[in-house]
Coordinates of C-alpha atoms in Angstrom, one line a residue:
M1 CA 4.0 -10.0 -22.6
R2 CA 7.2 -8.5 -24.1
H3 CA 9.0 -5.2 -24.0
F4 CA 8.0 -3.0 -26.9
G5 CA 5.1 -5.3 -27.6
H6 CA 2.8 -2.2 -27.7
I7 CA 4.4 -1.0 -31.0
A8 CA 3.7 -2.4 -34.4
P9 CA 5.5 -5.6 -35.5
E10 CA 6.9 -3.9 -38.6
V11 CA 8.4 -1.1 -36.5
R12 CA 10.0 -3.6 -34.1
E13 CA 11.5 -5.4 -37.1
R14 CA 13.0 -2.1 -38.2
L15 CA 14.4 -1.3 -34.8
F16 CA 15.7 -4.6 -33.5
H17 CA 18.5 -6.9 -34.6
E18 CA 17.0 -9.4 -32.1
E19 CA 13.6 -8.6 -30.7
P20 CA 12.8 -8.8 -27.0
R21 CA 11.5 -12.3 -26.0
D22 CA 8.0 -13.1 -24.8
F23 CA 7.6 -14.0 -21.1
T24 CA 4.8 -14.6 -18.7
A25 CA 4.2 -14.4 -14.9
D26 CA 5.2 -18.1 -14.9
S27 CA 8.6 -17.6 -16.6
P28 CA 11.8 -18.5 -14.7
P29 CA 12.7 -16.0 -11.9
R30 CA 15.9 -15.0 -13.6
M31 CA 14.0 -13.9 -16.7
L32 CA 11.4 -12.0 -14.7
A33 CA 14.0 -10.2 -12.6
A34 CA 15.9 -9.1 -15.8
G35 CA 12.6 -8.0 -17.4
L36 CA 11.0 -5.9 -14.7
G37 CA 12.1 -2.8 -16.4
A38 CA 10.3 0.4 -15.3
T39 CA 8.2 -0.8 -12.4
L40 CA 5.3 1.7 -12.2
Y41 CA 3.8 2.5 -8.8
S42 CA 0.1 3.3 -8.4
P43 CA -1.9 4.1 -5.2
A44 CA -4.3 1.2 -4.5
T45 CA -7.0 3.8 -3.9
R46 CA -7.6 4.6 -7.6
P47 CA -11.3 4.1 -8.3
R48 CA -10.7 2.8 -11.8
L49 CA -7.6 0.7 -11.0
A50 CA -8.4 -2.2 -13.4
D51 CA -8.7 0.3 -16.2
D52 CA -5.5 2.0 -15.2
V53 CA -3.6 -1.3 -15.1
L54 CA -4.7 -2.3 -18.6
K55 CA -4.2 1.2 -20.0
Q56 CA -0.6 1.2 -18.8
A57 CA 0.0 -2.3 -20.1
G58 CA -1.1 -1.1 -23.5
R59 CA 1.5 1.6 -23.3
G60 CA 4.4 -0.7 -22.6
V61 CA 4.4 -1.2 -18.8
V62 CA 5.3 -4.8 -17.9
S63 CA 5.4 -4.5 -14.1
M64 CA 3.3 -2.5 -11.6
V65 CA 3.1 -2.1 -7.9
L66 CA -0.3 -1.3 -6.3
C67 CA 0.7 0.6 -3.2
L68 CA -0.9 0.4 0.3
E69 CA 2.0 2.1 2.0
D70 CA 3.6 5.5 1.6
S71 CA 1.6 6.7 -1.4
I72 CA -1.7 6.7 0.6
H73 CA -2.8 8.3 3.9
D74 CA -2.9 6.0 6.9
S75 CA -6.6 6.5 7.2
E76 CA -7.1 5.3 3.6
V77 CA -5.7 1.8 4.1
P78 CA -9.0 -0.1 4.8
D79 CA -10.7 1.5 1.7
A80 CA -7.6 0.8 -0.4
E81 CA -7.6 -2.9 0.6
A82 CA -11.3 -3.1 -0.2
N83 CA -10.6 -1.4 -3.6
L84 CA -8.1 -4.1 -4.5
V85 CA -10.6 -6.8 -3.5
R86 CA -13.1 -5.2 -5.9
Q87 CA -10.8 -4.4 -8.7
F88 CA -8.9 -7.8 -9.0
P89 CA -12.0 -9.8 -10.0
E90 CA -12.9 -7.2 -12.6
L91 CA -9.3 -7.3 -13.9
A92 CA -9.5 -11.1 -14.0
R93 CA -12.8 -10.9 -16.0
R94 CA -11.1 -8.7 -18.6
V95 CA -8.0 -10.9 -18.8
A96 CA -10.2 -13.9 -19.4
A97 CA -11.7 -11.9 -22.3
G98 CA -8.3 -11.4 -23.9
A99 CA -6.7 -8.4 -22.1
E100 CA -3.0 -8.8 -21.1
P101 CA -2.0 -7.4 -17.7
P102 CA 1.5 -6.6 -16.5
L103 CA 3.2 -8.4 -13.6
L104 CA 1.3 -7.1 -10.6
F105 CA 2.7 -6.7 -7.0
I106 CA 1.1 -5.2 -3.9
R107 CA 3.1 -3.1 -1.6
V108 CA 1.9 -3.8 1.9
R109 CA 2.5 -2.2 5.3
N110 CA 2.6 -5.3 7.6
P111 CA 2.9 -9.1 7.2
E112 CA -0.7 -9.7 8.2
Q113 CA -1.9 -7.9 5.1
I114 CA -0.2 -10.6 2.9
T115 CA -2.2 -13.5 4.2
D116 CA -5.4 -11.4 4.6
L117 CA -5.4 -10.0 1.1
V118 CA -4.6 -13.4 -0.5
A119 CA -7.6 -14.9 1.2
R120 CA -9.9 -12.0 0.3
L121 CA -8.8 -11.9 -3.4
G122 CA -10.0 -15.5 -3.9
S123 CA -9.4 -16.9 -7.4
S124 CA -8.3 -13.5 -8.8
V125 CA -5.1 -14.0 -6.8
E126 CA -3.9 -15.7 -10.0
L127 CA -3.1 -12.3 -11.4
L128 CA -0.8 -11.5 -8.5
S129 CA 3.0 -12.0 -8.9
G130 CA 3.9 -11.1 -5.3
F131 CA 4.4 -8.4 -2.7
V132 CA 6.8 -5.4 -2.1
L133 CA 8.1 -5.4 1.4
P134 CA 8.8 -2.0 2.9
K135 CA 11.7 -0.9 5.2
F136 CA 13.3 -4.3 5.0
T137 CA 15.8 -5.5 7.6
E138 CA 16.5 -8.9 9.0
E139 CA 14.2 -8.2 12.0
R140 CA 11.3 -6.8 10.0
G141 CA 11.8 -8.9 6.9
V142 CA 11.5 -12.4 8.4
P143 CA 7.8 -12.0 9.4
F144 CA 7.0 -10.7 5.9
L145 CA 8.7 -13.7 4.2
E146 CA 7.1 -16.1 6.6
A147 CA 3.7 -14.6 5.7
L148 CA 4.6 -14.9 2.0
T149 CA 5.4 -18.6 2.5
A150 CA 2.1 -19.2 4.2
A151 CA 0.2 -17.4 1.4
E152 CA 2.0 -19.6 -1.2
A153 CA 0.9 -22.7 0.7
A154 CA -2.7 -21.5 0.9
T155 CA -3.0 -20.7 -2.7
G156 CA -0.7 -23.2 -4.4
R157 CA 0.6 -20.2 -6.4
R158 CA 4.2 -19.0 -6.7
L159 CA 4.5 -15.6 -5.1
F160 CA 7.6 -13.4 -5.1
A161 CA 9.0 -10.8 -2.7
M162 CA 10.6 -7.6 -3.6
P163 CA 12.2 -6.1 -0.4
V164 CA 12.7 -2.4 -0.3
L165 CA 16.0 -1.4 1.3
E166 CA 15.2 2.0 2.8
S167 CA 15.7 1.7 6.6
P168 CA 17.8 4.4 8.3
D169 CA 19.8 1.6 9.9
L170 CA 21.1 0.9 6.4
L171 CA 22.1 4.5 6.0
Y172 CA 23.8 5.2 9.3
L173 CA 27.5 4.4 9.4
E174 CA 27.5 2.8 12.8
T175 CA 24.7 0.3 11.8
R176 CA 25.2 -0.2 8.1
A177 CA 27.5 -3.2 8.0
E178 CA 25.4 -5.1 10.6
T179 CA 22.1 -4.2 8.9
L180 CA 23.4 -5.2 5.4
A181 CA 24.7 -8.5 6.7
G182 CA 21.4 -9.3 8.3
I183 CA 19.5 -8.5 5.1
G184 CA 22.0 -10.7 3.3
R185 CA 21.3 -13.6 5.6
T186 CA 17.5 -13.2 5.3
V187 CA 17.3 -12.9 1.5
D188 CA 19.7 -15.8 1.1
K189 CA 17.6 -18.0 3.3
Y190 CA 14.5 -17.2 1.1
R191 CA 16.4 -16.9 -2.1
D192 CA 13.8 -18.7 -4.2
R193 CA 11.2 -16.2 -3.3
V194 CA 13.2 -13.0 -3.6
L195 CA 12.8 -11.7 -7.2
A196 CA 14.7 -8.4 -6.8
L197 CA 15.8 -5.9 -4.2
R198 CA 14.6 -2.3 -4.5
L199 CA 16.3 0.8 -3.2
G200 CA 14.3 3.4 -1.3
V201 CA 16.4 6.5 -1.9
T202 CA 13.7 9.0 -1.0
D203 CA 13.7 7.5 2.5
F204 CA 17.5 7.7 2.6
C205 CA 17.3 11.4 1.8
S206 CA 14.6 12.0 4.3
A207 CA 16.8 10.8 7.1
Y208 CA 19.0 13.9 6.5
G209 CA 16.3 16.3 5.3
L210 CA 17.5 16.1 1.7
R211 CA 15.8 16.2 -1.6
R212 CA 17.8 16.0 -4.8
P213 CA 17.0 18.6 -7.5
P214 CA 16.3 17.6 -11.1
D215 CA 19.8 18.7 -12.2
M216 CA 21.3 16.0 -9.9
T217 CA 21.2 12.2 -9.9
A218 CA 21.1 9.9 -6.8
Y219 CA 24.8 9.4 -7.4
D220 CA 25.5 13.1 -6.9
V221 CA 24.2 12.9 -3.4
Q222 CA 27.3 11.3 -1.8
I223 CA 25.6 9.8 1.3
V224 CA 23.1 8.1 -1.0
A225 CA 25.7 6.9 -3.5
S226 CA 27.7 5.3 -0.7
V227 CA 24.7 3.2 0.4
I228 CA 24.0 2.1 -3.2
A229 CA 27.6 1.1 -3.6
D230 CA 27.5 -1.0 -0.4
V231 CA 24.3 -2.7 -1.3
V232 CA 25.6 -3.7 -4.7
N233 CA 28.9 -4.7 -3.1
L234 CA 27.3 -7.2 -0.8
L235 CA 24.0 -8.1 -2.5
G236 CA 24.6 -7.5 -6.2
R237 CA 27.6 -9.8 -6.9
A238 CA 27.9 -11.6 -10.2
D239 CA 29.2 -14.8 -8.7
G240 CA 25.9 -16.5 -8.2
T241 CA 25.3 -15.2 -4.7
G242 CA 23.8 -11.8 -5.8
F243 CA 20.4 -10.5 -6.6
T244 CA 18.9 -8.1 -9.1
V245 CA 19.0 -4.7 -7.5
T246 CA 16.8 -2.1 -9.1
G247 CA 17.4 1.6 -9.6
P248 CA 15.9 4.3 -7.3
V249 CA 12.9 6.3 -8.1
W250 CA 13.2 9.5 -10.1
E251 CA 11.2 12.4 -8.6
Y252 CA 9.6 14.3 -11.5
F253 CA 9.8 18.1 -11.5
R254 CA 8.3 20.6 -14.0
H255 CA 10.5 23.2 -15.5
Q256 CA 12.3 25.6 -13.2
E257 CA 15.5 27.7 -13.4
R258 CA 18.4 25.4 -14.2
M259 CA 21.7 25.6 -12.2
F260 CA 23.7 23.6 -14.8
K261 CA 23.9 23.3 -18.5
P262 CA 21.7 20.6 -20.1
Q263 CA 23.3 17.2 -19.9
L264 CA 21.9 15.9 -23.3
R265 CA 24.2 16.5 -26.2
R266 CA 22.7 17.9 -29.3
S267 CA 24.3 15.6 -31.9
P268 CA 22.0 12.5 -31.6
F269 CA 18.9 14.7 -31.9
L270 CA 19.2 16.2 -35.4
E271 CA 16.7 14.3 -37.5
G272 CA 12.9 14.4 -37.8
R273 CA 11.1 14.5 -34.4
A274 CA 14.4 14.1 -32.6
D275 CA 15.2 17.8 -32.0
D276 CA 11.7 18.4 -30.7
L277 CA 12.1 15.4 -28.4
R278 CA 15.4 16.7 -27.1
Q279 CA 13.8 20.1 -26.3
A280 CA 10.9 18.4 -24.6
L281 CA 13.1 16.2 -22.5
I282 CA 15.2 19.2 -21.3
R283 CA 12.0 21.3 -20.7
H284 CA 10.6 18.6 -18.4
D285 CA 14.0 17.9 -16.7
M286 CA 14.1 14.4 -18.1
D287 CA 17.8 14.7 -19.1
G288 CA 18.6 14.1 -15.5
L289 CA 16.6 10.9 -15.5
L290 CA 18.4 9.7 -18.6
R291 CA 21.7 10.3 -17.0
E292 CA 20.6 8.5 -13.8
I293 CA 19.5 5.5 -15.8
E294 CA 22.9 5.2 -17.4
L295 CA 24.6 5.5 -14.0
D296 CA 22.2 2.9 -12.6
R297 CA 23.5 0.4 -15.1
A298 CA 27.1 1.4 -14.7
N299 CA 26.8 0.8 -11.0
G300 CA 25.2 -2.7 -11.3
L301 CA 21.5 -1.8 -11.1
L302 CA 18.8 -3.1 -13.5
G303 CA 15.3 -1.7 -13.9
K304 CA 13.9 1.3 -12.0
T305 CA 11.1 2.3 -9.7
C306 CA 8.9 4.8 -11.5
I307 CA 6.1 7.0 -10.2
H308 CA 5.0 8.6 -13.5
P309 CA 4.1 7.0 -16.8
T310 CA 6.4 9.3 -18.7
H311 CA 9.4 7.7 -17.1
V312 CA 8.7 4.2 -18.5
L313 CA 9.8 4.6 -22.1
P314 CA 13.1 6.2 -21.3
V315 CA 13.9 3.4 -18.9
H316 CA 13.1 0.8 -21.5
A317 CA 14.8 2.5 -24.4
L318 CA 18.0 2.8 -22.4
S319 CA 17.7 -0.9 -21.3
V320 CA 17.9 -2.2 -24.9
V321 CA 21.3 -3.7 -25.7
S322 CA 23.2 -1.9 -28.4
H323 CA 24.5 -3.9 -31.3
E324 CA 28.0 -3.2 -30.2
E325 CA 27.4 -4.5 -26.7
Y326 CA 25.8 -7.6 -28.1
S327 CA 28.6 -8.2 -30.5
D328 CA 31.2 -8.0 -27.7
A329 CA 29.2 -10.1 -25.3
R330 CA 28.6 -12.9 -27.9
D331 CA 32.3 -13.0 -28.7
I332 CA 33.3 -13.2 -25.1
V333 CA 31.0 -16.2 -24.2
R334 CA 31.8 -18.3 -27.3
P335 CA 32.7 -21.9 -26.1
E336 CA 36.1 -21.7 -27.7
R337 CA 36.9 -18.7 -25.5
G338 CA 36.6 -20.8 -22.3
G339 CA 40.3 -20.7 -21.8
G340 CA 40.4 -17.0 -21.6
G341 CA 42.6 -14.6 -23.6
V342 CA 42.2 -11.2 -25.2
L343 CA 40.5 -10.4 -28.5
R344 CA 39.9 -7.3 -30.4
S345 CA 36.3 -6.1 -30.5
A346 CA 34.5 -6.6 -33.9
Y347 CA 34.0 -2.8 -33.7
T348 CA 37.8 -2.5 -33.6
N349 CA 37.6 0.1 -30.8
K350 CA 38.4 -1.9 -27.7
M351 CA 40.0 -5.1 -26.3
N352 CA 37.7 -7.7 -24.8
E353 CA 39.4 -9.8 -22.0
V354 CA 37.4 -13.0 -21.9
K355 CA 37.7 -14.0 -18.2
P356 CA 37.3 -10.5 -16.6
H357 CA 34.5 -9.5 -18.9
R358 CA 32.6 -12.8 -18.9
A359 CA 30.2 -11.9 -16.0
W360 CA 29.4 -8.6 -17.8
A361 CA 28.8 -10.5 -21.1
E362 CA 26.4 -12.9 -19.4
R363 CA 24.5 -10.1 -17.7
T364 CA 24.3 -8.2 -21.0
L365 CA 22.9 -11.3 -22.8
R366 CA 20.2 -11.7 -20.1
R367 CA 19.3 -8.1 -20.7
A368 CA 19.2 -8.7 -24.4
E369 CA 16.7 -11.5 -23.9
A370 CA 14.4 -9.2 -22.0
F371 CA 14.8 -5.9 -23.9
G372 CA 16.2 -7.0 -27.3
V373 CA 19.2 -5.9 -29.3
A374 CA 19.1 -2.7 -31.4
R375 CA 20.1 -2.8 -35.1
E376 CA 23.5 -1.4 -35.8
D377 CA 22.2 2.0 -36.9
V378 CA 19.4 2.3 -34.2
G379 CA 20.0 4.4 -31.1
F380 CA 18.1 5.6 -28.0
V381 CA 16.3 8.3 -29.9
E382 CA 14.8 5.9 -32.4
L383 CA 13.7 3.5 -29.7
L384 CA 12.1 6.2 -27.6
T385 CA 10.3 8.0 -30.4
A386 CA 8.9 4.7 -31.7
G387 CA 7.1 4.2 -28.4
I388 CA 5.6 7.7 -28.2
P389 CA 2.1 8.0 -29.6
G390 CA 1.7 10.4 -32.5

């Protein structure tokens, strides 16, 4: 699989200075973590789940979570589990015939579901990349990770965990530091099995009866922004001790009266379909999503939880490394720059300090491997419109 693999090769050639690299479920964890992109959630109750998975893969989705937790009613859990056990063999049959699935994860409610589902899936477990672990803390997380370890031993297959950080104890001031430290100890102990950490911002808001409107990002809700900052501070460091932390879900709203002016500038949207695209994005309140994606990256997050297919392309388009970013990053990591120093950007608009900017450059080059590098004259609009049918 590869990002933007669903568009024609000649279009990719026109868009990319360096195309996204191919990867598989067996690729190194660092590549998989960087390449998760827009992780699309789907209730595990969907009756045509195998069809849905392959349909979304054909539209550019490279990671999906099949959810047994908050997206379904408590009474639906047994039927949802049975549906997964039915759908995975069908999906395996179609993959054997040439279909290409995304990375698949199951979001469970309790540790026992991990070992039970792995046993019930039989040989079709080969399609599974791992499990999403809800409301993760040290106390709750250890049993989940022990169950994951047992499932790996039973199947002989590498399985990853993606803990969701959404517990109120992580939000409340009096318990935040202790809870974060406990999470840090736990994920460090099981480092080889933790692919990425996910943020459950909806649960954070719920603890205070909040719900952010489409004109606002998670970073405008200060109590949420403070938690994101602390999670990145402890668990997202670039010194080799950190993990990939993914961006929070964007809750989609249809058009309603706007309190603020549109956040998308007009100037990048002047040619061809671009102006129509700009109006459509504003009409469906997607400009807030675009701003939040940019803020995610500025705050050290990579990838994003998505609950609607229309969010996938914007996340991926804004994850592509610009030609300017790539040029700066390559200059910074050149072997002859190992001693440090300052150099002028090839774009002649900034100074690159080799030692302070090296971690940024290395992270940018990992993103370039997963999402590619745009040509010098290609921007977000071209990348987005190239992936929209019609």
